[in-house]
Amino acid sequence: MNTLSRSCWIASALYLTIGMVLGIYMGIAQDHTLAPAHAHLNLVGGVLLALFGCYYALTAGSGTRRLAVIQVIVANLAVVIFAPGIALAVQGEGEGLAIAGSLLALLSMLLFLTVVATQPRPVSA
Ligand code: HEM
């Protein structure tokens, strides 16, 4: 497994751990106000980062490309801005961070699309 793929998996497990703790907290407190932040942390953070990690582990050379590294950095930035941004938004504290996070999430997906679409095919024997 290359370094980029490993960093994706570590980030994914970290986001899922925090998301699960938040889920348990919501259950104990019987206050589900933060459910949308919990859901996006788990899905955009945990699930998407794991998906990126799979791709970078399975495609030879993809994990060393500069564009791939930028894509993963943008994806992580999106998560750490988006989830708290949604938490603030659902509590009526403004939507600016949530909007910025959502646009970064979109940018990271467009970068991933570019990485996948421009991945050189292996030369077959
Ligand atoms: C320890 C693990 C988890 C706990 C204790 C937990 C707890 C909760 C709770 C209490 C809610 C609010 C339910 C409601 O208001 O009806 C919720 C919603 C949700 N959770 Fe989790 N959860 C966990 C893991 C996950 C994971 C791993 C994912 C996704 C990968 C996930 C995705 C969602 C989604 C999509 C919602 C609905 C959000 C919404 O309605 O706005 N959860 N969870």
mmCIF file of C-alpha atoms and ligand atoms in Angstrom:
data_model
loop_
_atom_site.group_PDB
_atom_site.id
_atom_site.type_symbol
_atom_site.label_atom_id
_atom_site.label_comp_id
_atom_site.label_asym_id
_atom_site.label_seq_id
_atom_site.Cartn_x
_atom_site.Cartn_y
_atom_site.Cartn_z
ATOM 1 C CA MET A 1 0.000 0.000 0.000
ATOM 2 C CA ASN A 2 1.424 3.415 -0.962
ATOM 3 C CA THR A 3 1.692 6.404 1.409
ATOM 4 C CA LEU A 4 -1.223 8.321 -0.126
ATOM 5 C CA SER A 5 -3.547 5.339 0.143
ATOM 6 C CA ARG A 6 -2.483 4.716 3.740
ATOM 7 C CA SER A 7 -3.095 8.362 4.660
ATOM 8 C CA CYS A 8 -6.592 8.114 3.149
ATOM 9 C CA TRP A 9 -7.369 5.043 5.273
ATOM 10 C CA ILE A 10 -6.020 6.644 8.450
ATOM 11 C CA ALA A 11 -8.101 9.796 7.813
ATOM 12 C CA SER A 12 -11.179 7.667 7.041
ATOM 13 C CA ALA A 13 -10.868 5.691 10.293
ATOM 14 C CA LEU A 14 -10.314 8.915 12.232
ATOM 15 C CA TYR A 15 -13.416 10.599 10.767
ATOM 16 C CA LEU A 16 -15.517 7.479 11.394
ATOM 17 C CA THR A 17 -14.275 7.277 14.992
ATOM 18 C CA ILE A 18 -15.220 10.916 15.646
ATOM 19 C CA GLY A 19 -18.527 10.443 13.782
ATOM 20 C CA MET A 20 -19.416 7.379 15.844
ATOM 21 C CA VAL A 21 -18.571 9.145 19.110
ATOM 22 C CA LEU A 22 -20.826 12.007 17.980
ATOM 23 C CA GLY A 23 -23.565 9.467 17.150
ATOM 24 C CA ILE A 24 -23.283 7.852 20.597
ATOM 25 C CA TYR A 25 -23.336 11.302 22.207
ATOM 26 C CA MET A 26 -26.521 12.198 20.280
ATOM 27 C CA GLY A 27 -28.121 8.950 21.410
ATOM 28 C CA ILE A 28 -27.193 9.450 25.073
ATOM 29 C CA ALA A 29 -28.234 13.110 25.062
ATOM 30 C CA GLN A 30 -31.425 12.239 23.146
ATOM 31 C CA ASP A 31 -30.717 15.289 21.013
ATOM 32 C CA HIS A 32 -30.366 14.551 17.299
ATOM 33 C CA THR A 33 -29.867 18.157 16.202
ATOM 34 C CA LEU A 34 -26.357 17.387 14.942
ATOM 35 C CA ALA A 35 -27.463 14.341 12.875
ATOM 36 C CA PRO A 36 -26.718 16.058 9.521
ATOM 37 C CA ALA A 37 -23.167 16.924 10.678
ATOM 38 C CA HIS A 38 -22.697 13.350 11.951
ATOM 39 C CA ALA A 39 -23.971 11.927 8.637
ATOM 40 C CA HIS A 40 -21.695 14.100 6.487
ATOM 41 C CA LEU A 41 -18.643 13.464 8.672
ATOM 42 C CA ASN A 42 -19.203 9.707 8.342
ATOM 43 C CA LEU A 43 -20.090 9.719 4.656
ATOM 44 C CA VAL A 44 -17.943 12.485 3.101
ATOM 45 C CA GLY A 45 -15.123 11.869 5.604
ATOM 46 C CA GLY A 46 -15.241 8.158 6.413
ATOM 47 C CA VAL A 47 -16.726 6.578 3.297
ATOM 48 C CA LEU A 48 -15.282 8.832 0.571
ATOM 49 C CA LEU A 49 -11.750 8.844 2.026
ATOM 50 C CA ALA A 50 -11.873 5.029 2.187
ATOM 51 C CA LEU A 51 -13.019 4.969 -1.438
ATOM 52 C CA PHE A 52 -10.131 7.231 -2.490
ATOM 53 C CA GLY A 53 -7.759 5.002 -0.472
ATOM 54 C CA CYS A 54 -9.002 1.938 -2.381
ATOM 55 C CA TYR A 55 -8.451 3.626 -5.736
ATOM 56 C CA TYR A 56 -4.938 4.834 -4.882
ATOM 57 C CA ALA A 57 -4.006 1.375 -3.545
ATOM 58 C CA LEU A 58 -5.336 -0.498 -6.561
ATOM 59 C CA THR A 59 -4.044 1.657 -9.442
ATOM 60 C CA ALA A 60 -0.321 1.434 -9.984
ATOM 61 C CA GLY A 61 1.463 4.778 -9.756
ATOM 62 C CA SER A 62 -1.666 6.857 -9.069
ATOM 63 C CA GLY A 63 -0.676 7.509 -5.458
ATOM 64 C CA THR A 64 2.539 9.267 -6.457
ATOM 65 C CA ARG A 65 0.913 11.774 -8.831
ATOM 66 C CA ARG A 66 0.931 15.418 -7.680
ATOM 67 C CA LEU A 67 -2.722 15.839 -8.697
ATOM 68 C CA ALA A 68 -3.696 12.862 -6.532
ATOM 69 C CA VAL A 69 -1.925 14.341 -3.486
ATOM 70 C CA ILE A 70 -3.697 17.691 -4.065
ATOM 71 C CA GLN A 71 -7.014 15.834 -4.449
ATOM 72 C CA VAL A 72 -6.613 14.116 -1.067
ATOM 73 C CA ILE A 73 -5.557 17.350 0.672
ATOM 74 C CA VAL A 74 -8.632 19.160 -0.730
ATOM 75 C CA ALA A 75 -10.877 16.237 0.318
ATOM 76 C CA ASN A 76 -9.559 16.416 3.903
ATOM 77 C CA LEU A 77 -9.936 20.216 3.972
ATOM 78 C CA ALA A 78 -13.528 19.769 2.788
ATOM 79 C CA VAL A 79 -14.335 17.377 5.646
ATOM 80 C CA VAL A 80 -12.828 19.509 8.422
ATOM 81 C CA ILE A 81 -14.703 22.581 7.153
ATOM 82 C CA PHE A 82 -17.949 20.950 5.989
ATOM 83 C CA ALA A 83 -18.904 18.907 9.091
ATOM 84 C CA PRO A 84 -18.400 21.722 11.646
ATOM 85 C CA GLY A 85 -20.017 24.099 9.136
ATOM 86 C CA ILE A 86 -23.164 21.946 9.037
ATOM 87 C CA ALA A 87 -23.135 21.752 12.864
ATOM 88 C CA LEU A 88 -23.090 25.565 13.005
ATOM 89 C CA ALA A 89 -25.745 25.873 10.282
ATOM 90 C CA VAL A 90 -28.271 23.557 11.988
ATOM 91 C CA GLN A 91 -27.836 25.557 15.194
ATOM 92 C CA GLY A 92 -28.617 28.802 13.369
ATOM 93 C CA GLU A 93 -25.052 30.104 13.561
ATOM 94 C CA GLY A 94 -24.668 30.881 9.852
ATOM 95 C CA GLU A 95 -24.138 28.859 6.700
ATOM 96 C CA GLY A 96 -20.848 30.289 5.420
ATOM 97 C CA LEU A 97 -18.615 27.416 6.554
ATOM 98 C CA ALA A 98 -21.079 24.781 5.343
ATOM 99 C CA ILE A 99 -21.184 26.415 1.892
ATOM 100 C CA ALA A 100 -17.377 26.678 1.731
ATOM 101 C CA GLY A 101 -17.046 23.028 2.811
ATOM 102 C CA SER A 102 -19.572 21.831 0.257
ATOM 103 C CA LEU A 103 -17.719 23.659 -2.547
ATOM 104 C CA LEU A 104 -14.416 22.105 -1.421
ATOM 105 C CA ALA A 105 -16.086 18.669 -1.389
ATOM 106 C CA LEU A 106 -17.267 19.279 -4.952
ATOM 107 C CA LEU A 107 -13.784 20.445 -5.985
ATOM 108 C CA SER A 108 -12.197 17.316 -4.485
ATOM 109 C CA MET A 109 -14.625 15.147 -6.457
ATOM 110 C CA LEU A 110 -13.862 17.015 -9.710
ATOM 111 C CA LEU A 111 -10.138 16.516 -9.007
ATOM 112 C CA PHE A 112 -10.780 12.813 -8.373
ATOM 113 C CA LEU A 113 -12.669 12.589 -11.667
ATOM 114 C CA THR A 114 -9.651 14.171 -13.396
ATOM 115 C CA VAL A 115 -7.223 11.790 -11.660
ATOM 116 C CA VAL A 116 -9.268 8.762 -12.721
ATOM 117 C CA ALA A 117 -9.915 10.004 -16.269
ATOM 118 C CA THR A 118 -6.236 10.823 -16.906
ATOM 119 C CA GLN A 119 -4.793 7.690 -15.268
ATOM 120 C CA PRO A 120 -2.347 6.139 -17.756
ATOM 121 C CA ARG A 121 -3.389 2.611 -18.730
ATOM 122 C CA PRO A 122 -0.870 -0.151 -18.004
ATOM 123 C CA VAL A 123 0.842 -1.532 -21.106
ATOM 124 C CA SER A 124 -0.535 -5.049 -21.667
ATOM 125 C CA ALA A 125 1.892 -7.887 -22.458
HETATM 126 C C1 HEM B 1 -21.413 4.247 16.682
HETATM 127 C C2 HEM B 1 -21.974 4.387 15.483
HETATM 128 C C3 HEM B 1 -23.151 5.315 15.207
HETATM 129 C C4 HEM B 1 -24.090 5.836 16.067
HETATM 130 C C5 HEM B 1 -24.233 5.621 17.571
HETATM 131 C C6 HEM B 1 -25.003 6.663 15.243
HETATM 132 C C7 HEM B 1 -26.076 7.399 15.743
HETATM 133 C C8 HEM B 1 -26.939 8.148 14.990
HETATM 134 C C9 HEM B 1 -28.076 8.917 15.496
HETATM 135 C C10 HEM B 1 -28.497 9.008 16.989
HETATM 136 C C11 HEM B 1 -28.694 9.514 14.447
HETATM 137 C C12 HEM B 1 -29.917 10.435 14.477
HETATM 138 C C13 HEM B 1 -31.137 9.625 14.046
HETATM 139 C C14 HEM B 1 -32.371 10.490 13.871
HETATM 140 O O1 HEM B 1 -32.366 11.690 14.187
HETATM 141 O O2 HEM B 1 -33.384 9.953 13.370
HETATM 142 C C15 HEM B 1 -27.946 9.139 13.244
HETATM 143 C C16 HEM B 1 -28.267 9.550 11.962
HETATM 144 C C17 HEM B 1 -27.560 9.200 10.832
HETATM 145 N N1 HEM B 1 -26.403 8.467 10.773
HETATM 146 FE FE1 HEM B 1 -25.468 7.597 12.357
HETATM 147 N N2 HEM B 1 -24.575 6.612 13.936
HETATM 148 C C18 HEM B 1 -23.453 5.817 13.855
HETATM 149 C C19 HEM B 1 -22.720 5.543 12.717
HETATM 150 C C20 HEM B 1 -23.006 6.000 11.440
HETATM 151 C C21 HEM B 1 -22.217 5.710 10.257
HETATM 152 C C22 HEM B 1 -20.951 4.835 10.247
HETATM 153 C C23 HEM B 1 -22.834 6.338 9.210
HETATM 154 C C24 HEM B 1 -22.436 6.385 7.750
HETATM 155 C C25 HEM B 1 -21.372 5.837 7.221
HETATM 156 C C26 HEM B 1 -23.987 7.016 9.732
HETATM 157 C C27 HEM B 1 -24.870 7.753 8.980
HETATM 158 C C28 HEM B 1 -26.002 8.372 9.465
HETATM 159 C C29 HEM B 1 -26.981 9.067 8.623
HETATM 160 C C30 HEM B 1 -26.950 9.190 7.105
HETATM 161 C C31 HEM B 1 -27.939 9.599 9.486
HETATM 162 C C32 HEM B 1 -29.183 10.426 9.122
HETATM 163 C C33 HEM B 1 -28.828 11.900 9.293
HETATM 164 C C34 HEM B 1 -30.039 12.809 9.141
HETATM 165 O O3 HEM B 1 -31.186 12.349 9.210
HETATM 166 O O4 HEM B 1 -29.827 14.035 8.961
HETATM 167 N N3 HEM B 1 -24.062 6.796 11.085
HETATM 168 N N4 HEM B 1 -26.898 8.328 13.603
#
